[in-house]
Amino acid sequence: MLEMYFDKATEKIELVRKNEMKQMKEAANRIAVAIQNEGIIQLFGCGHSHILTEEVCYRAGGLVPINPILYEPLMLHEGALRSSELERQNGLAEKFMSEQDIRQEDVMVVISTSGRNPVPVDVAQIAKVKGAFVIGITSMEYSKSQPSRHISGKHLYNAVDLVIDNFATKGDAALTYNKVNVPFGPTSTVVGAVIINAILAEAVKILADKGIEPPVFLSGNMDGADEHNSKLVEKYKKRIRLLN
């Protein structure tokens, strides 16, 4: 199973590399333009998808203008079962999205592997109304295998401006074993982390090639990092609550 999981995860990553590079380059260009225009990158996900929004926030070697939208009832620590129930509620997103400072110069990234639940769809639609360019990271196989729970019938993939497929299988569990009755071994998080970090790395290059110094954090455990990072934090902390 160790080798099989490595094989499956690598297979998914290679599918992304082969099929999603054009979309990822567009995402990176959009992000670079947003940063050039003083915008920020907003991210949202429910349940385990929220992990990817924190993956790239306040990260050594990562871009500074990253703002995860963390609505705690939709995360796991306040009650995993309850978070799943809430994710299925039409209209819930308005409760926390109305107060979000999302602007026309921003990019919004919404992550949902099944793509079927109302909250991620609503988040994408609200961000579009606010003027942001919206990117969805989802599984097309999974989405097309299950009916939408959104009142409009939309999945995430048809509620965004740009779709990136993480190639998770239906149910997200990539492994089987003849002594186990259900599939196991999810891949969406590891593949999603590769997708997001690759896009942001490309955005750094695009900015540098334009002669713009990319706003990238240094590790706080390196000499000189505090001075470097404090200047960047000062620039963005008014729009990114987690930097205060």
mmCIF file of C-alpha atoms in Angstrom, residues 62-213:
data_model
loop_
_atom_site.group_PDB
_atom_site.id
_atom_site.type_symbol
_atom_site.label_atom_id
_atom_site.label_comp_id
_atom_site.label_asym_id
_atom_site.label_seq_id
_atom_site.Cartn_x
_atom_site.Cartn_y
_atom_site.Cartn_z
ATOM 1 C CA GLY A 62 5.417 31.910 -0.067
ATOM 2 C CA LEU A 63 3.715 35.037 -1.317
ATOM 3 C CA VAL A 64 2.628 37.545 1.305
ATOM 4 C CA PRO A 65 -0.714 38.800 -0.117
ATOM 5 C CA ILE A 66 -2.571 35.559 0.626
ATOM 6 C CA ASN A 67 -5.839 35.756 2.555
ATOM 7 C CA PRO A 68 -7.584 32.524 3.610
ATOM 8 C CA ILE A 69 -11.259 33.050 4.412
ATOM 9 C CA LEU A 70 -11.652 30.894 7.522
ATOM 10 C CA TYR A 71 -15.225 30.498 8.720
ATOM 11 C CA GLU A 72 -14.766 28.231 11.721
ATOM 12 C CA PRO A 73 -18.159 26.449 11.712
ATOM 13 C CA LEU A 74 -17.177 25.055 8.286
ATOM 14 C CA MET A 75 -13.853 23.768 9.601
ATOM 15 C CA LEU A 76 -13.449 20.514 11.516
ATOM 16 C CA HIS A 77 -12.433 21.635 15.000
ATOM 17 C CA GLU A 78 -15.874 22.930 15.993
ATOM 18 C CA GLY A 79 -17.535 19.673 14.969
ATOM 19 C CA ALA A 80 -16.766 17.625 11.886
ATOM 20 C CA LEU A 81 -20.300 16.299 11.321
ATOM 21 C CA ARG A 82 -21.800 19.738 11.806
ATOM 22 C CA SER A 83 -19.377 21.254 9.299
ATOM 23 C CA SER A 84 -20.575 18.782 6.670
ATOM 24 C CA GLU A 85 -24.196 19.684 7.375
ATOM 25 C CA LEU A 86 -23.477 23.402 7.115
ATOM 26 C CA GLU A 87 -21.591 23.035 3.826
ATOM 27 C CA ARG A 88 -24.845 21.797 2.278
ATOM 28 C CA GLN A 89 -26.863 24.877 3.228
ATOM 29 C CA ASN A 90 -27.903 27.194 0.435
ATOM 30 C CA GLY A 91 -27.426 30.836 1.381
ATOM 31 C CA LEU A 92 -25.092 30.220 4.328
ATOM 32 C CA ALA A 93 -22.109 31.760 2.548
ATOM 33 C CA GLU A 94 -23.737 35.183 2.555
ATOM 34 C CA LYS A 95 -23.428 35.145 6.358
ATOM 35 C CA PHE A 96 -19.631 35.406 6.238
ATOM 36 C CA MET A 97 -18.941 36.552 2.668
ATOM 37 C CA SER A 98 -20.840 39.832 2.980
ATOM 38 C CA GLU A 99 -18.189 41.151 5.369
ATOM 39 C CA GLN A 100 -15.207 40.058 3.275
ATOM 40 C CA ASP A 101 -13.136 42.802 1.653
ATOM 41 C CA ILE A 102 -13.034 41.345 -1.858
ATOM 42 C CA ARG A 103 -12.198 43.808 -4.617
ATOM 43 C CA GLN A 104 -12.063 43.927 -8.398
ATOM 44 C CA GLU A 105 -8.268 43.696 -8.384
ATOM 45 C CA ASP A 106 -8.310 40.451 -6.336
ATOM 46 C CA VAL A 107 -8.230 36.800 -7.353
ATOM 47 C CA MET A 108 -10.441 34.322 -5.493
ATOM 48 C CA VAL A 109 -9.511 30.621 -5.327
ATOM 49 C CA VAL A 110 -12.287 28.245 -4.238
ATOM 50 C CA ILE A 111 -11.443 24.622 -3.465
ATOM 51 C CA SER A 112 -13.998 21.802 -3.401
ATOM 52 C CA THR A 113 -13.177 18.337 -4.669
ATOM 53 C CA SER A 114 -16.761 17.158 -5.117
ATOM 54 C CA GLY A 115 -17.850 20.617 -6.227
ATOM 55 C CA ARG A 116 -21.467 19.801 -5.419
ATOM 56 C CA ASN A 117 -22.184 21.587 -2.151
ATOM 57 C CA PRO A 118 -23.855 25.007 -1.982
ATOM 58 C CA VAL A 119 -21.359 26.909 0.173
ATOM 59 C CA PRO A 120 -18.357 26.760 -2.219
ATOM 60 C CA VAL A 121 -20.643 27.535 -5.167
ATOM 61 C CA ASP A 122 -22.112 30.524 -3.333
ATOM 62 C CA VAL A 123 -18.655 31.754 -2.304
ATOM 63 C CA ALA A 124 -17.566 31.676 -5.953
ATOM 64 C CA GLN A 125 -20.671 33.503 -7.114
ATOM 65 C CA ILE A 126 -20.459 36.173 -4.409
ATOM 66 C CA ALA A 127 -16.781 36.795 -5.181
ATOM 67 C CA LYS A 128 -17.662 37.232 -8.865
ATOM 68 C CA VAL A 129 -20.358 39.758 -7.975
ATOM 69 C CA LYS A 130 -17.740 41.659 -5.947
ATOM 70 C CA GLY A 131 -15.604 41.791 -9.098
ATOM 71 C CA ALA A 132 -12.859 39.249 -8.396
ATOM 72 C CA PHE A 133 -11.580 36.738 -10.940
ATOM 73 C CA VAL A 134 -12.553 33.327 -9.539
ATOM 74 C CA ILE A 135 -10.559 30.100 -9.887
ATOM 75 C CA GLY A 136 -11.974 26.722 -8.874
ATOM 76 C CA ILE A 137 -9.894 23.683 -7.926
ATOM 77 C CA THR A 138 -12.103 20.619 -8.113
ATOM 78 C CA SER A 139 -12.455 17.102 -9.524
ATOM 79 C CA MET A 140 -14.373 16.950 -12.769
ATOM 80 C CA GLU A 141 -14.839 13.175 -12.469
ATOM 81 C CA TYR A 142 -16.264 13.499 -8.964
ATOM 82 C CA SER A 143 -18.435 16.507 -9.805
ATOM 83 C CA LYS A 144 -19.988 14.936 -12.875
ATOM 84 C CA SER A 145 -20.758 11.736 -10.982
ATOM 85 C CA GLN A 146 -22.985 13.424 -8.376
ATOM 86 C CA PRO A 147 -25.927 15.853 -8.654
ATOM 87 C CA SER A 148 -25.440 19.375 -7.340
ATOM 88 C CA ARG A 149 -26.929 20.304 -3.980
ATOM 89 C CA HIS A 150 -27.002 23.981 -4.960
ATOM 90 C CA ILE A 151 -30.413 25.498 -5.582
ATOM 91 C CA SER A 152 -29.326 26.541 -9.083
ATOM 92 C CA GLY A 153 -28.115 23.065 -9.998
ATOM 93 C CA LYS A 154 -24.588 24.386 -10.492
ATOM 94 C CA HIS A 155 -21.396 22.662 -9.454
ATOM 95 C CA LEU A 156 -18.270 24.648 -8.601
ATOM 96 C CA TYR A 157 -16.826 24.074 -12.071
ATOM 97 C CA ASN A 158 -19.637 26.004 -13.745
ATOM 98 C CA ALA A 159 -19.709 28.789 -11.139
ATOM 99 C CA VAL A 160 -16.120 30.013 -11.646
ATOM 100 C CA ASP A 161 -14.089 31.805 -14.317
ATOM 101 C CA LEU A 162 -11.309 29.210 -14.531
ATOM 102 C CA VAL A 163 -11.339 25.508 -13.571
ATOM 103 C CA ILE A 164 -8.339 23.408 -12.533
ATOM 104 C CA ASP A 165 -8.960 19.669 -12.238
ATOM 105 C CA ASN A 166 -7.212 17.832 -9.390
ATOM 106 C CA PHE A 167 -8.145 14.457 -10.953
ATOM 107 C CA ALA A 168 -9.393 12.998 -7.675
ATOM 108 C CA THR A 169 -11.474 9.918 -8.271
ATOM 109 C CA LYS A 170 -15.159 9.830 -7.341
ATOM 110 C CA GLY A 171 -15.170 9.784 -3.534
ATOM 111 C CA ASP A 172 -11.501 10.914 -3.474
ATOM 112 C CA ALA A 173 -10.287 7.500 -2.232
ATOM 113 C CA ALA A 174 -7.728 6.131 -4.689
ATOM 114 C CA LEU A 175 -6.872 2.698 -3.233
ATOM 115 C CA THR A 176 -8.668 -0.611 -2.853
ATOM 116 C CA TYR A 177 -7.797 -3.886 -1.146
ATOM 117 C CA ASN A 178 -9.647 -7.172 -1.322
ATOM 118 C CA LYS A 179 -9.912 -7.394 2.483
ATOM 119 C CA VAL A 180 -11.381 -3.884 2.841
ATOM 120 C CA ASN A 181 -14.973 -3.147 1.877
ATOM 121 C CA VAL A 182 -14.542 0.524 0.963
ATOM 122 C CA PRO A 183 -11.929 2.479 -1.022
ATOM 123 C CA PHE A 184 -9.363 4.495 0.953
ATOM 124 C CA GLY A 185 -6.338 6.764 0.500
ATOM 125 C CA PRO A 186 -7.509 10.270 -0.535
ATOM 126 C CA THR A 187 -5.331 12.274 -2.928
ATOM 127 C CA SER A 188 -7.014 15.679 -3.174
ATOM 128 C CA THR A 189 -4.925 17.382 -0.479
ATOM 129 C CA VAL A 190 -1.490 16.321 -1.675
ATOM 130 C CA VAL A 191 -2.348 17.067 -5.309
ATOM 131 C CA GLY A 192 -4.058 20.323 -4.369
ATOM 132 C CA ALA A 193 -0.966 21.477 -2.471
ATOM 133 C CA VAL A 194 1.176 20.819 -5.544
ATOM 134 C CA ILE A 195 -1.284 22.715 -7.767
ATOM 135 C CA ILE A 196 -1.459 25.796 -5.549
ATOM 136 C CA ASN A 197 2.255 25.989 -4.789
ATOM 137 C CA ALA A 198 3.151 25.506 -8.458
ATOM 138 C CA ILE A 199 0.787 28.302 -9.507
ATOM 139 C CA LEU A 200 2.194 30.684 -6.904
ATOM 140 C CA ALA A 201 5.763 29.813 -7.878
ATOM 141 C CA GLU A 202 4.950 30.654 -11.507
ATOM 142 C CA ALA A 203 3.384 33.932 -10.373
ATOM 143 C CA VAL A 204 6.629 34.810 -8.560
ATOM 144 C CA LYS A 205 8.571 34.258 -11.800
ATOM 145 C CA ILE A 206 6.109 36.333 -13.837
ATOM 146 C CA LEU A 207 6.444 39.252 -11.426
ATOM 147 C CA ALA A 208 10.244 38.998 -11.423
ATOM 148 C CA ASP A 209 10.343 38.898 -15.234
ATOM 149 C CA LYS A 210 8.345 42.152 -15.259
ATOM 150 C CA GLY A 211 10.954 43.765 -13.031
ATOM 151 C CA ILE A 212 8.684 43.657 -9.980
ATOM 152 C CA GLU A 213 10.124 42.330 -6.733
#
